[in-house]
């Protein structure tokens, strides 16, 4: 299925060289499609992370740091073209590694190329300012890179998150060190090779694989890092925030959510139903911005739940090319999601199926729709990260707002109504970072600032907002005669 040359070797990319872990240790990569090992990665330790950070510093103070913004942007645009040229091979590799349906892997590669196009184009378009100040003075603000940025990336969308995080950091002139997730990191290693072929100077992009608690932790705690970008669980995010505070550096944390889709009784249900199902089935529900709760106004409860149930029953989790739902990432994640389903204290409205051609050793879970779900129950409060949708009835707009905002998370919300006044009121009432009205974009929107509050994290990625995060202002006052 895959040509061997495309399978990365168990090596880290450090200062332009592919090196095994200093300890010589490796770890196997398991394919979620069939539960079998098919590759290996370097099982890196703190000494490898340290070497990568030193290489990034050298690049920042040398060949990479010397480039003009336009030159950086041009390299990024060249990489975008390389990604496009190799998109199909990268997508095949991603599906093998991560298990996601090939259509999703292809969409991920298109988004990845687009991130490098977007941020490559933006590299020379963020200006400092001239500030009106005293006579005989010029006061200006310079926008400068942080220096060495650390990027800790989860397994759910490896290349999209690499694109939005490393892409924005590179555009602003930072030198980067990435620790991808041990469960899916092969496409990111392949990107390292494409970047070198595109002409990036050694050390601008360093990649160190291994375990989160070892290599990830070493990166987040290292005093040589100037900024940390983390996407993953709230638990680890908290540890990253504490490590950043110890080193007195800024960080962005993107920690997932329990995002609601709120459907009022005047909504276009034909338009809403497929989007609601897609937003939880996409990527097996393993999406930080998955629409994992649907709040339904009482008058349309029966009708909409019946429409959703019909669609849930039609979904088959399997390895086929056209499957909407693939396997989950790991045996652990499958057990976790099945635990939520088995322990649900709400009626099961509908369940999909597992396809006949799904290997028994693969990590497949049939999607489940529950309702009415108690808004205070774990099913309605906790991020399951699987194809499980909690339907919750409400009567009034005020009640919908209270339930929608009634979790510790706040990432995305979807509002379905034809009433323009209500659309505007609801958009403002949502405690989250992104609101969709009569639409929903789980994970979408390269150009759209994205991020959360409280347990969903802080800081903004994507769009121009990320360029501000990955740079800092310096004020310069120049008195002249
Ligand atoms: P996780 O442990 O937070 O992993 C995210 C990233 O952090 C991975 O690269 C991981 O490396 C690394 N990491 C783990 N422990 C670390 C530590 N002590 N210090 C520094 N880095 C560390 O998430 P997970 O275990 O993969 O998933 C658990 C749950 O988190 C999911 O069920 C889901 O609810 C949530 N999640 C959210 C997102 C999101 O997009 N917001 C993404 C993934 C998971 P290793 O993978 O190599 O350990
Ligand atoms: Mg894997």
Short mmCIF file of C-alpha atoms and ligand atoms in Angstrom, two decimals:
data_model
loop_
_atom_site.label_atom_id
_atom_site.label_comp_id
_atom_site.label_asym_id
_atom_site.label_seq_id
_atom_site.Cartn_x
_atom_site.Cartn_y
_atom_site.Cartn_z
CA UNK A 1 0.00 0.00 0.00
CA UNK A 2 2.72 2.48 0.96
CA UNK A 3 6.07 2.73 -0.78
CA UNK A 4 8.70 2.16 1.85
CA UNK A 5 10.77 5.26 1.01
CA UNK A 6 7.89 7.40 2.21
CA UNK A 7 7.84 5.75 5.64
CA UNK A 8 10.05 7.96 7.80
CA UNK A 9 12.90 6.25 9.66
CA UNK A 10 13.04 6.39 13.47
CA UNK A 11 14.97 9.64 13.48
CA UNK A 12 14.62 13.16 14.79
CA UNK A 13 15.23 16.22 12.65
CA UNK A 14 17.77 18.32 14.52
CA UNK A 15 19.71 21.14 12.90
CA UNK A 16 19.02 19.75 9.43
CA UNK A 17 20.33 16.24 10.26
CA UNK A 18 18.27 13.08 10.80
CA UNK A 19 19.49 11.56 14.03
CA UNK A 20 18.36 8.59 16.11
CA UNK A 21 17.61 9.21 19.78
CA UNK A 22 20.87 9.63 21.69
CA UNK A 23 19.87 6.60 23.76
CA UNK A 24 19.25 4.58 20.59
CA UNK A 25 15.74 3.83 21.80
CA UNK A 26 12.83 3.41 19.41
CA UNK A 27 9.12 2.81 19.80
CA UNK A 28 6.67 1.07 17.44
CA UNK A 29 3.86 2.84 15.57
CA UNK A 30 0.56 0.98 15.58
CA UNK A 31 -1.96 1.46 12.78
CA UNK A 32 -5.50 2.02 14.12
CA UNK A 33 -6.82 0.37 10.94
CA UNK A 34 -5.75 -3.09 12.07
CA UNK A 35 -4.00 -2.67 15.42
CA UNK A 36 -0.66 -3.77 13.92
CA UNK A 37 2.80 -2.16 14.19
CA UNK A 38 4.02 -0.86 10.83
CA UNK A 39 6.81 1.62 11.57
CA UNK A 40 9.01 2.92 14.38
CA UNK A 41 9.94 6.34 15.73
CA UNK A 42 12.76 7.65 17.91
CA UNK A 43 11.89 7.40 21.61
CA UNK A 44 13.65 10.63 22.50
CA UNK A 45 14.91 11.86 25.84
CA UNK A 46 15.71 15.29 27.31
CA UNK A 47 19.17 15.25 25.66
CA UNK A 48 17.57 15.06 22.19
CA UNK A 49 15.18 17.88 23.04
CA UNK A 50 18.10 19.93 24.33
CA UNK A 51 20.01 19.38 21.07
CA UNK A 52 16.96 20.48 19.04
CA UNK A 53 16.54 23.64 21.09
CA UNK A 54 20.23 24.49 20.65
CA UNK A 55 19.93 23.92 16.89
CA UNK A 56 16.89 26.22 16.79
CA UNK A 57 18.79 28.91 18.69
CA UNK A 58 21.71 28.66 16.27
CA UNK A 59 19.33 29.01 13.31
CA UNK A 60 17.53 31.93 14.95
CA UNK A 61 20.78 33.77 15.53
CA UNK A 62 22.16 32.73 12.14
CA UNK A 63 20.92 31.73 8.69
CA UNK A 64 17.22 31.68 9.51
CA UNK A 65 17.15 34.83 11.61
CA UNK A 66 19.01 36.77 8.91
CA UNK A 67 16.33 36.21 6.25
CA UNK A 68 14.00 39.05 5.36
CA UNK A 69 10.30 38.57 5.95
CA UNK A 70 9.78 38.26 2.19
CA UNK A 71 12.42 35.53 1.98
CA UNK A 72 10.78 33.60 4.81
CA UNK A 73 7.44 33.91 3.11
CA UNK A 74 8.84 32.66 -0.19
CA UNK A 75 10.27 29.53 1.47
CA UNK A 76 6.87 28.88 3.03
CA UNK A 77 5.10 29.26 -0.32
CA UNK A 78 7.60 26.86 -1.86
CA UNK A 79 6.84 24.35 0.90
CA UNK A 80 3.10 24.81 0.26
CA UNK A 81 3.68 23.77 -3.36
CA UNK A 82 5.77 20.75 -2.30
CA UNK A 83 2.96 19.70 0.04
CA UNK A 84 0.41 20.01 -2.75
CA UNK A 85 2.60 17.96 -5.07
CA UNK A 86 2.94 15.20 -2.49
CA UNK A 87 -0.53 15.51 -0.97
CA UNK A 88 -1.81 12.08 -2.00
CA UNK A 89 1.20 10.21 -0.60
CA UNK A 90 1.04 12.25 2.59
CA UNK A 91 -2.68 11.51 2.90
CA UNK A 92 -2.08 7.76 2.49
CA UNK A 93 0.60 7.93 5.17
CA UNK A 94 -1.71 9.86 7.49
CA UNK A 95 -4.52 7.35 7.11
CA UNK A 96 -2.15 4.49 7.87
CA UNK A 97 -0.75 6.26 10.91
CA UNK A 98 -3.83 7.96 12.31
CA UNK A 99 -6.62 5.76 10.94
CA UNK A 100 -8.74 8.66 9.69
CA UNK A 101 -10.74 8.11 6.49
CA UNK A 102 -8.71 8.99 3.40
CA UNK A 103 -11.10 11.84 2.52
CA UNK A 104 -10.29 13.46 5.87
CA UNK A 105 -6.55 12.93 5.35
CA UNK A 106 -6.82 14.59 1.94
CA UNK A 107 -8.72 17.50 3.49
CA UNK A 108 -5.99 17.77 6.14
CA UNK A 109 -3.26 17.98 3.47
CA UNK A 110 -5.18 20.65 1.56
CA UNK A 111 -5.53 22.63 4.80
CA UNK A 112 -1.84 22.14 5.57
CA UNK A 113 -0.80 23.53 2.18
CA UNK A 114 -3.23 26.38 2.66
CA UNK A 115 -1.73 27.23 6.09
CA UNK A 116 1.71 27.58 4.53
CA UNK A 117 0.24 29.59 1.66
CA UNK A 118 -1.69 31.85 4.04
CA UNK A 119 1.13 32.41 6.54
CA UNK A 120 3.78 32.52 3.81
CA UNK A 121 1.80 35.29 2.14
CA UNK A 122 1.38 37.08 5.46
CA UNK A 123 5.04 36.95 6.52
CA UNK A 124 5.87 40.43 5.16
CA UNK A 125 2.49 42.07 5.78
CA UNK A 126 2.39 42.66 9.50
CA UNK A 127 3.69 46.17 10.19
CA UNK A 128 4.82 47.91 13.33
CA UNK A 129 3.42 51.39 14.01
CA UNK A 130 4.50 54.99 14.37
CA UNK A 131 2.99 56.40 17.56
CA UNK A 132 2.23 60.16 17.92
CA UNK A 133 4.43 61.26 20.82
CA UNK A 134 6.43 64.32 21.93
CA UNK A 135 7.75 66.82 19.38
CA UNK A 136 11.29 65.96 18.35
CA UNK A 137 10.70 62.28 18.94
CA UNK A 138 9.85 59.33 16.74
CA UNK A 139 8.11 56.60 18.66
CA UNK A 140 7.72 53.30 16.85
CA UNK A 141 6.69 49.80 17.70
CA UNK A 142 8.62 46.88 16.24
CA UNK A 143 7.05 43.47 15.95
CA UNK A 144 9.70 40.89 16.77
CA UNK A 145 9.77 37.10 16.94
CA UNK A 146 10.00 35.44 20.36
CA UNK A 147 13.04 33.41 19.34
CA UNK A 148 12.76 29.64 19.83
CA UNK A 149 9.17 28.39 19.93
CA UNK A 150 8.09 24.95 21.17
CA UNK A 151 5.11 23.20 19.56
CA UNK A 152 3.45 20.25 21.29
CA UNK A 153 0.98 18.68 18.87
CA UNK A 154 -1.74 16.07 19.43
CA UNK A 155 -2.58 13.10 17.25
CA UNK A 156 -6.05 14.11 16.07
CA UNK A 157 -5.04 16.55 13.29
CA UNK A 158 -1.24 16.33 13.21
CA UNK A 159 -0.60 18.30 10.04
CA UNK A 160 -3.37 20.86 10.41
CA UNK A 161 -2.15 21.75 13.87
CA UNK A 162 1.47 21.76 12.67
CA UNK A 163 0.41 24.16 9.90
CA UNK A 164 -1.45 26.57 12.10
CA UNK A 165 1.14 26.58 14.85
CA UNK A 166 4.55 26.14 13.20
CA UNK A 167 3.37 28.02 10.09
CA UNK A 168 2.48 31.14 12.06
CA UNK A 169 5.66 30.91 14.13
CA UNK A 170 7.89 30.64 11.06
CA UNK A 171 6.13 33.53 9.33
CA UNK A 172 7.11 35.79 12.22
CA UNK A 173 10.72 34.57 12.13
CA UNK A 174 10.81 32.17 15.08
CA UNK A 175 12.89 28.98 14.95
CA UNK A 176 10.78 26.00 15.94
CA UNK A 177 10.98 22.72 17.82
CA UNK A 178 8.01 20.37 17.42
CA UNK A 179 7.11 17.39 19.60
CA UNK A 180 4.35 15.56 17.74
CA UNK A 181 2.17 12.94 19.46
CA UNK A 182 3.54 9.43 19.76
CA UNK A 183 0.27 8.03 18.35
CA UNK A 184 0.54 9.87 15.00
CA UNK A 185 3.64 11.75 13.92
CA UNK A 186 4.87 10.26 10.64
CA UNK A 187 3.42 12.92 8.35
CA UNK A 188 5.08 15.61 10.44
CA UNK A 189 8.44 13.85 10.01
CA UNK A 190 7.81 13.70 6.27
CA UNK A 191 7.10 17.44 6.31
CA UNK A 192 10.50 18.00 7.86
CA UNK A 193 12.05 16.39 4.79
CA UNK A 194 9.90 18.49 2.43
CA UNK A 195 10.91 21.66 4.26
CA UNK A 196 14.59 20.83 3.83
CA UNK A 197 13.99 20.21 0.11
CA UNK A 198 12.20 23.57 -0.11
CA UNK A 199 15.33 25.35 1.08
CA UNK A 200 14.62 26.06 4.75
CA UNK A 201 17.92 26.60 6.54
CA UNK A 202 18.90 23.83 8.98
CA UNK A 203 17.46 24.38 12.47
CA UNK A 204 14.44 26.50 11.48
CA UNK A 205 12.24 23.42 11.78
CA UNK A 206 13.30 20.75 14.29
CA UNK A 207 11.20 17.68 15.07
CA UNK A 208 11.69 15.43 18.08
CA UNK A 209 9.45 12.38 18.50
CA UNK A 210 8.79 10.35 21.61
CA UNK A 211 6.65 10.20 24.69
CA UNK A 212 4.73 13.20 25.98
CA UNK A 213 5.74 12.67 29.58
CA UNK A 214 9.43 12.52 28.58
CA UNK A 215 10.16 14.48 25.38
CA UNK A 216 7.10 16.75 25.59
CA UNK A 217 7.78 17.54 29.18
CA UNK A 218 11.45 18.26 28.49
CA UNK A 219 10.45 20.71 25.75
CA UNK A 220 7.88 22.49 27.89
CA UNK A 221 10.25 22.86 30.86
CA UNK A 222 13.41 23.82 28.95
CA UNK A 223 14.72 27.30 29.84
CA UNK A 224 15.96 27.74 26.25
CA UNK A 225 12.42 27.98 24.86
CA UNK A 226 10.82 31.44 24.50
CA UNK A 227 7.21 30.48 23.75
CA UNK A 228 5.14 27.30 23.94
CA UNK A 229 2.15 26.41 21.78
CA UNK A 230 0.22 23.41 23.07
CA UNK A 231 -2.86 21.59 21.81
CA UNK A 232 -4.19 18.64 23.78
CA UNK A 233 -5.89 17.75 27.03
CA UNK A 234 -6.72 20.20 29.85
CA UNK A 235 -4.66 18.12 32.30
CA UNK A 236 -1.45 18.32 30.28
CA UNK A 237 -2.29 21.90 29.27
CA UNK A 238 -2.27 22.88 32.91
CA UNK A 239 1.19 21.33 33.36
CA UNK A 240 2.39 23.25 30.29
CA UNK A 241 1.00 26.50 31.72
CA UNK A 242 2.79 25.89 35.02
CA UNK A 243 6.07 25.10 33.23
CA UNK A 244 5.69 28.27 31.14
CA UNK A 245 5.07 30.31 34.28
CA UNK A 246 8.21 28.86 35.90
CA UNK A 247 10.24 30.01 32.89
CA UNK A 248 8.31 33.32 32.68
CA UNK A 249 7.36 32.75 29.06
CA UNK A 250 4.02 33.13 27.26
CA UNK A 251 2.07 30.17 25.93
CA UNK A 252 -1.08 29.39 23.99
CA UNK A 253 -3.19 26.47 25.16
CA UNK A 254 -5.86 24.87 22.99
CA UNK A 255 -7.51 22.23 25.15
CA UNK A 256 -10.67 21.04 23.47
CA UNK A 257 -14.28 21.61 24.35
CA UNK A 258 -17.85 20.46 24.77
CA UNK A 259 -19.24 22.63 22.05
CA UNK A 260 -23.03 23.04 21.74
CA UNK A 261 -25.18 23.28 18.66
CA UNK A 262 -28.36 25.10 19.65
CA UNK A 263 -31.41 24.51 17.49
CA UNK A 264 -34.46 26.77 17.90
CA UNK A 265 -37.87 25.71 16.70
CA UNK A 266 -37.81 28.15 13.75
CA UNK A 267 -34.59 26.64 12.33
CA UNK A 268 -34.15 25.04 8.93
CA UNK A 269 -33.89 21.47 10.20
CA UNK A 270 -33.10 20.01 6.77
CA UNK A 271 -30.01 22.20 6.66
CA UNK A 272 -29.11 21.65 10.32
CA UNK A 273 -29.39 17.86 10.65
CA UNK A 274 -26.53 16.78 8.33
CA UNK A 275 -24.24 19.48 9.70
CA UNK A 276 -24.96 18.43 13.30
CA UNK A 277 -24.19 14.78 12.53
CA UNK A 278 -21.09 15.69 10.52
CA UNK A 279 -19.73 17.86 13.33
CA UNK A 280 -19.59 14.89 15.74
CA UNK A 281 -18.80 12.08 13.31
CA UNK A 282 -15.95 13.97 11.58
CA UNK A 283 -12.61 12.43 12.55
CA UNK A 284 -14.44 10.03 14.88
CA UNK A 285 -15.45 12.90 17.17
CA UNK A 286 -11.75 13.37 17.92
CA UNK A 287 -11.91 17.07 17.14
CA UNK A 288 -11.38 19.78 19.74
CA UNK A 289 -14.25 21.75 18.25
CA UNK A 290 -16.54 18.74 17.69
CA UNK A 291 -20.20 19.64 18.18
CA UNK A 292 -20.68 17.14 20.98
CA UNK A 293 -23.91 18.55 22.44
CA UNK A 294 -27.10 19.40 20.56
CA UNK A 295 -29.55 21.61 22.43
CA UNK A 296 -33.02 21.25 20.95
CA UNK A 297 -36.03 23.47 21.63
CA UNK A 298 -38.86 21.36 22.99
CA UNK A 299 -41.29 21.95 20.09
CA UNK A 300 -38.96 20.29 17.56
CA UNK A 301 -37.49 17.64 19.87
CA UNK A 302 -39.32 14.68 18.34
CA UNK A 303 -38.80 15.77 14.76
CA UNK A 304 -35.11 16.67 14.99
CA UNK A 305 -34.09 13.69 17.13
CA UNK A 306 -35.82 11.43 14.59
CA UNK A 307 -33.89 13.10 11.75
CA UNK A 308 -30.59 12.76 13.63
CA UNK A 309 -31.36 9.15 14.60
CA UNK A 310 -31.93 8.18 10.99
CA UNK A 311 -28.54 9.58 10.05
CA UNK A 312 -26.74 8.00 13.01
CA UNK A 313 -28.14 4.58 12.14
CA UNK A 314 -26.82 4.95 8.60
CA UNK A 315 -23.20 5.51 9.72
CA UNK A 316 -20.87 2.50 9.59
CA UNK A 317 -17.42 2.73 11.16
CA UNK A 318 -14.94 1.02 8.88
CA UNK A 319 -11.70 1.11 6.90
CA UNK A 320 -13.31 1.59 3.46
CA UNK A 321 -12.22 4.50 1.24
CA UNK A 322 -15.61 6.11 1.39
CA UNK A 323 -16.27 5.54 5.11
CA UNK A 324 -17.52 8.61 6.97
CA UNK A 325 -16.19 7.20 10.22
CA UNK A 326 -12.84 5.43 10.63
CA UNK A 327 -11.32 3.85 13.72
CA UNK A 328 -10.38 5.85 16.80
CA UNK A 329 -6.71 6.55 17.40
CA UNK A 330 -5.84 3.83 19.90
CA UNK A 331 -7.10 0.92 21.97
CA UNK A 332 -7.00 3.27 24.97
CA UNK A 333 -9.18 5.87 23.27
CA UNK A 334 -11.62 3.20 22.11
CA UNK A 335 -11.92 1.82 25.66
CA UNK A 336 -12.44 5.34 27.01
CA UNK A 337 -15.24 6.13 24.55
CA UNK A 338 -16.91 2.75 25.04
CA UNK A 339 -16.76 3.37 28.78
CA UNK A 340 -18.78 6.56 28.34
CA UNK A 341 -21.30 4.76 26.14
CA UNK A 342 -21.70 1.82 28.54
CA UNK A 343 -21.97 4.12 31.55
CA UNK A 344 -24.40 6.60 30.00
CA UNK A 345 -27.24 7.50 32.33
CA UNK A 346 -29.49 8.59 29.45
CA UNK A 347 -31.68 6.77 26.92
CA UNK A 348 -29.91 5.67 23.74
CA UNK A 349 -31.79 7.19 20.79
CA UNK A 350 -29.77 5.62 17.99
CA UNK A 351 -26.56 3.74 17.31
CA UNK A 352 -24.66 3.29 14.08
CA UNK A 353 -22.81 0.11 13.23
CA UNK A 354 -19.35 -1.31 12.64
CA UNK A 355 -18.79 -2.28 9.02
CA UNK A 356 -18.43 -5.95 8.11
CA UNK A 357 -14.97 -5.36 6.63
CA UNK A 358 -13.57 -3.71 9.78
CA UNK A 359 -10.73 -5.84 11.23
CA UNK A 360 -11.64 -6.99 14.75
CA UNK A 361 -8.29 -5.70 16.03
CA UNK A 362 -8.94 -2.17 14.66
CA UNK A 363 -10.19 0.55 17.02
CA UNK A 364 -13.72 1.00 15.64
CA UNK A 365 -16.63 2.41 17.67
CA UNK A 366 -20.17 2.75 16.32
CA UNK A 367 -21.55 6.29 16.76
CA UNK A 368 -24.13 6.86 19.49
CA UNK A 369 -26.87 9.45 19.99
CA UNK A 370 -28.24 9.84 23.53
CA UNK A 371 -31.16 11.91 24.80
CA UNK A 372 -32.65 13.49 26.73
CA UNK A 373 -29.32 13.94 28.54
CA UNK A 374 -29.15 15.64 31.94
CA UNK A 375 -27.01 18.78 31.34
CA UNK A 376 -25.17 18.11 34.61
CA UNK A 377 -24.22 14.51 33.74
CA UNK A 378 -20.76 13.40 32.51
CA UNK A 379 -22.17 12.79 29.02
CA UNK A 380 -23.06 16.50 28.80
CA UNK A 381 -20.07 17.87 30.71
CA UNK A 382 -16.97 15.90 29.75
CA UNK A 383 -15.03 15.86 26.50
CA UNK A 384 -15.45 12.27 25.29
CA UNK A 385 -13.44 12.67 22.08
CA UNK A 386 -15.48 10.05 20.29
CA UNK A 387 -18.59 9.83 18.04
CA UNK A 388 -21.04 10.38 20.90
CA UNK A 389 -23.67 13.12 20.73
CA UNK A 390 -25.67 14.29 23.76
CA UNK A 391 -29.12 15.73 22.92
CA UNK A 392 -30.53 18.09 25.54
CA UNK A 393 -34.00 19.69 25.40
CA UNK A 394 -34.69 23.33 26.37
CA UNK A 395 -37.71 25.63 26.47
CA UNK A 396 -36.55 29.26 26.44
CA UNK A 397 -33.66 31.20 24.94
CA UNK A 398 -32.40 32.01 28.45
CA UNK A 399 -32.39 28.32 29.31
CA UNK A 400 -30.48 27.52 26.12
CA UNK A 401 -27.83 30.10 27.02
CA UNK A 402 -27.49 28.73 30.54
CA UNK A 403 -27.08 25.13 29.34
CA UNK A 404 -24.74 26.09 26.48
CA UNK A 405 -22.49 28.06 28.83
CA UNK A 406 -22.88 25.55 31.64
CA UNK A 407 -19.69 23.53 31.18
CA UNK A 408 -16.12 24.32 32.14
CA UNK A 409 -15.25 24.56 28.44
CA UNK A 410 -15.81 27.38 25.95
CA UNK A 411 -14.51 26.80 22.43
CA UNK A 412 -17.19 26.93 19.71
CA UNK A 413 -20.99 27.23 19.51
CA UNK A 414 -23.45 26.75 16.66
CA UNK A 415 -26.76 28.65 16.57
CA UNK A 416 -29.61 27.49 14.34
CA UNK A 417 -32.46 29.99 13.99
CA UNK A 418 -33.99 32.20 11.30
CA UNK A 419 -34.62 35.07 13.76
CA UNK A 420 -32.03 37.79 13.11
CA UNK A 421 -32.39 39.48 16.50
CA UNK A 422 -31.92 36.16 18.25
CA UNK A 423 -28.88 35.36 16.09
CA UNK A 424 -27.18 38.56 17.25
CA UNK A 425 -28.20 38.10 20.90
CA UNK A 426 -27.05 34.49 20.99
CA UNK A 427 -23.70 35.24 19.35
CA UNK A 428 -22.96 37.71 22.10
CA UNK A 429 -24.27 35.50 24.90
CA UNK A 430 -22.00 32.54 24.09
CA UNK A 431 -18.95 32.15 26.35
CA UNK A 432 -16.56 30.79 23.74
CA UNK A 433 -14.09 31.77 21.03
CA UNK A 434 -16.05 31.09 17.85
CA UNK A 435 -19.75 31.18 16.98
CA UNK A 436 -21.33 29.82 13.81
CA UNK A 437 -24.85 30.91 12.82
CA UNK A 438 -26.78 28.45 10.64
CA UNK A 439 -23.48 26.71 9.95
CA UNK A 440 -20.78 24.84 11.84
CA UNK A 441 -17.11 24.37 11.09
CA UNK A 442 -15.54 21.72 13.28
CA UNK A 443 -11.83 22.39 12.92
CA UNK A 444 -12.35 24.60 9.89
CA UNK A 445 -11.30 28.12 9.06
CA UNK A 446 -7.63 28.78 8.39
CA UNK A 447 -8.37 32.51 8.24
CA UNK A 448 -10.58 32.56 11.35
CA UNK A 449 -9.11 33.31 14.79
CA UNK A 450 -9.68 30.22 16.91
CA UNK A 451 -9.29 29.43 20.59
CA UNK A 452 -11.18 29.22 23.82
CA UNK A 453 -11.52 30.24 27.40
CA UNK A 454 -11.25 28.49 30.78
CA UNK A 455 -10.88 24.73 30.36
CA UNK A 456 -10.68 25.16 26.56
CA UNK A 457 -7.47 27.14 27.05
CA UNK A 458 -6.37 30.62 26.05
CA UNK A 459 -4.67 32.46 23.23
CA UNK A 460 -5.74 32.55 19.61
CA UNK A 461 -4.50 30.52 16.68
CA UNK A 462 -5.32 30.67 12.98
CA UNK A 463 -5.89 33.85 11.00
CA UNK A 464 -3.80 36.95 11.66
CA UNK A 465 -4.44 36.58 15.39
CA UNK A 466 -1.80 33.82 15.53
CA UNK A 467 0.83 36.17 14.09
CA UNK A 468 0.34 38.47 17.07
CA UNK A 469 0.73 35.53 19.46
CA UNK A 470 3.93 34.39 17.79
CA UNK A 471 5.54 37.83 18.01
CA UNK A 472 5.94 40.57 20.58
CA UNK A 473 6.07 44.35 20.48
CA UNK A 474 9.09 46.46 21.22
CA UNK A 475 8.66 50.21 21.60
CA UNK A 476 11.52 52.37 20.35
CA UNK A 477 11.69 56.10 21.09
CA UNK A 478 14.15 58.16 19.06
CA UNK A 479 14.79 61.78 20.03
CA UNK A 480 16.17 63.90 17.24
CA UNK A 481 17.52 67.43 17.03
P1 LIG B 1 -2.46 14.78 25.72
O1 LIG B 1 -1.84 13.78 26.63
O2 LIG B 1 -2.76 16.12 26.26
O3 LIG B 1 -1.44 14.90 24.48
C1 LIG B 1 -1.26 16.07 23.67
C2 LIG B 1 0.21 16.27 23.38
O4 LIG B 1 0.92 16.53 24.60
C3 LIG B 1 0.90 15.05 22.76
O5 LIG B 1 1.93 15.48 21.89
C4 LIG B 1 1.50 14.39 23.97
O6 LIG B 1 2.52 13.52 23.64
C5 LIG B 1 1.96 15.57 24.76
N1 LIG B 1 2.13 15.34 26.19
C6 LIG B 1 1.57 14.37 26.97
N2 LIG B 1 1.97 14.48 28.25
C7 LIG B 1 2.81 15.54 28.30
C8 LIG B 1 3.54 16.17 29.34
N3 LIG B 1 3.51 15.74 30.60
N4 LIG B 1 4.28 17.25 29.03
C9 LIG B 1 4.35 17.72 27.77
N5 LIG B 1 3.68 17.16 26.74
C10 LIG B 1 2.92 16.07 27.00
O7 LIG B 1 -3.73 14.20 25.07
P2 LIG B 1 -4.04 12.66 24.74
O8 LIG B 1 -3.62 11.76 25.85
O9 LIG B 1 -3.49 12.40 23.40
O10 LIG B 1 -5.62 12.68 24.71
C11 LIG B 1 -6.36 12.68 25.92
C12 LIG B 1 -7.59 13.54 25.80
O11 LIG B 1 -7.20 14.89 25.52
C13 LIG B 1 -8.50 13.19 24.66
O12 LIG B 1 -9.34 12.14 24.95
C14 LIG B 1 -9.21 14.51 24.43
O13 LIG B 1 -10.26 14.66 25.32
C15 LIG B 1 -8.14 15.53 24.71
N6 LIG B 1 -7.47 16.00 23.47
C16 LIG B 1 -7.79 17.21 22.97
C17 LIG B 1 -7.20 17.63 21.79
C18 LIG B 1 -7.53 18.95 21.17
O14 LIG B 1 -7.46 19.10 19.97
N7 LIG B 1 -7.84 19.95 21.94
C19 LIG B 1 -6.28 16.84 21.13
C20 LIG B 1 -5.95 15.62 21.68
C21 LIG B 1 -6.55 15.22 22.85
P3 LIG B 1 2.21 11.93 23.51
O15 LIG B 1 0.98 11.79 22.71
O16 LIG B 1 3.41 11.44 22.83
O17 LIG B 1 2.04 11.43 24.90
MG1 LIG B 2 -0.20 5.61 14.85
#
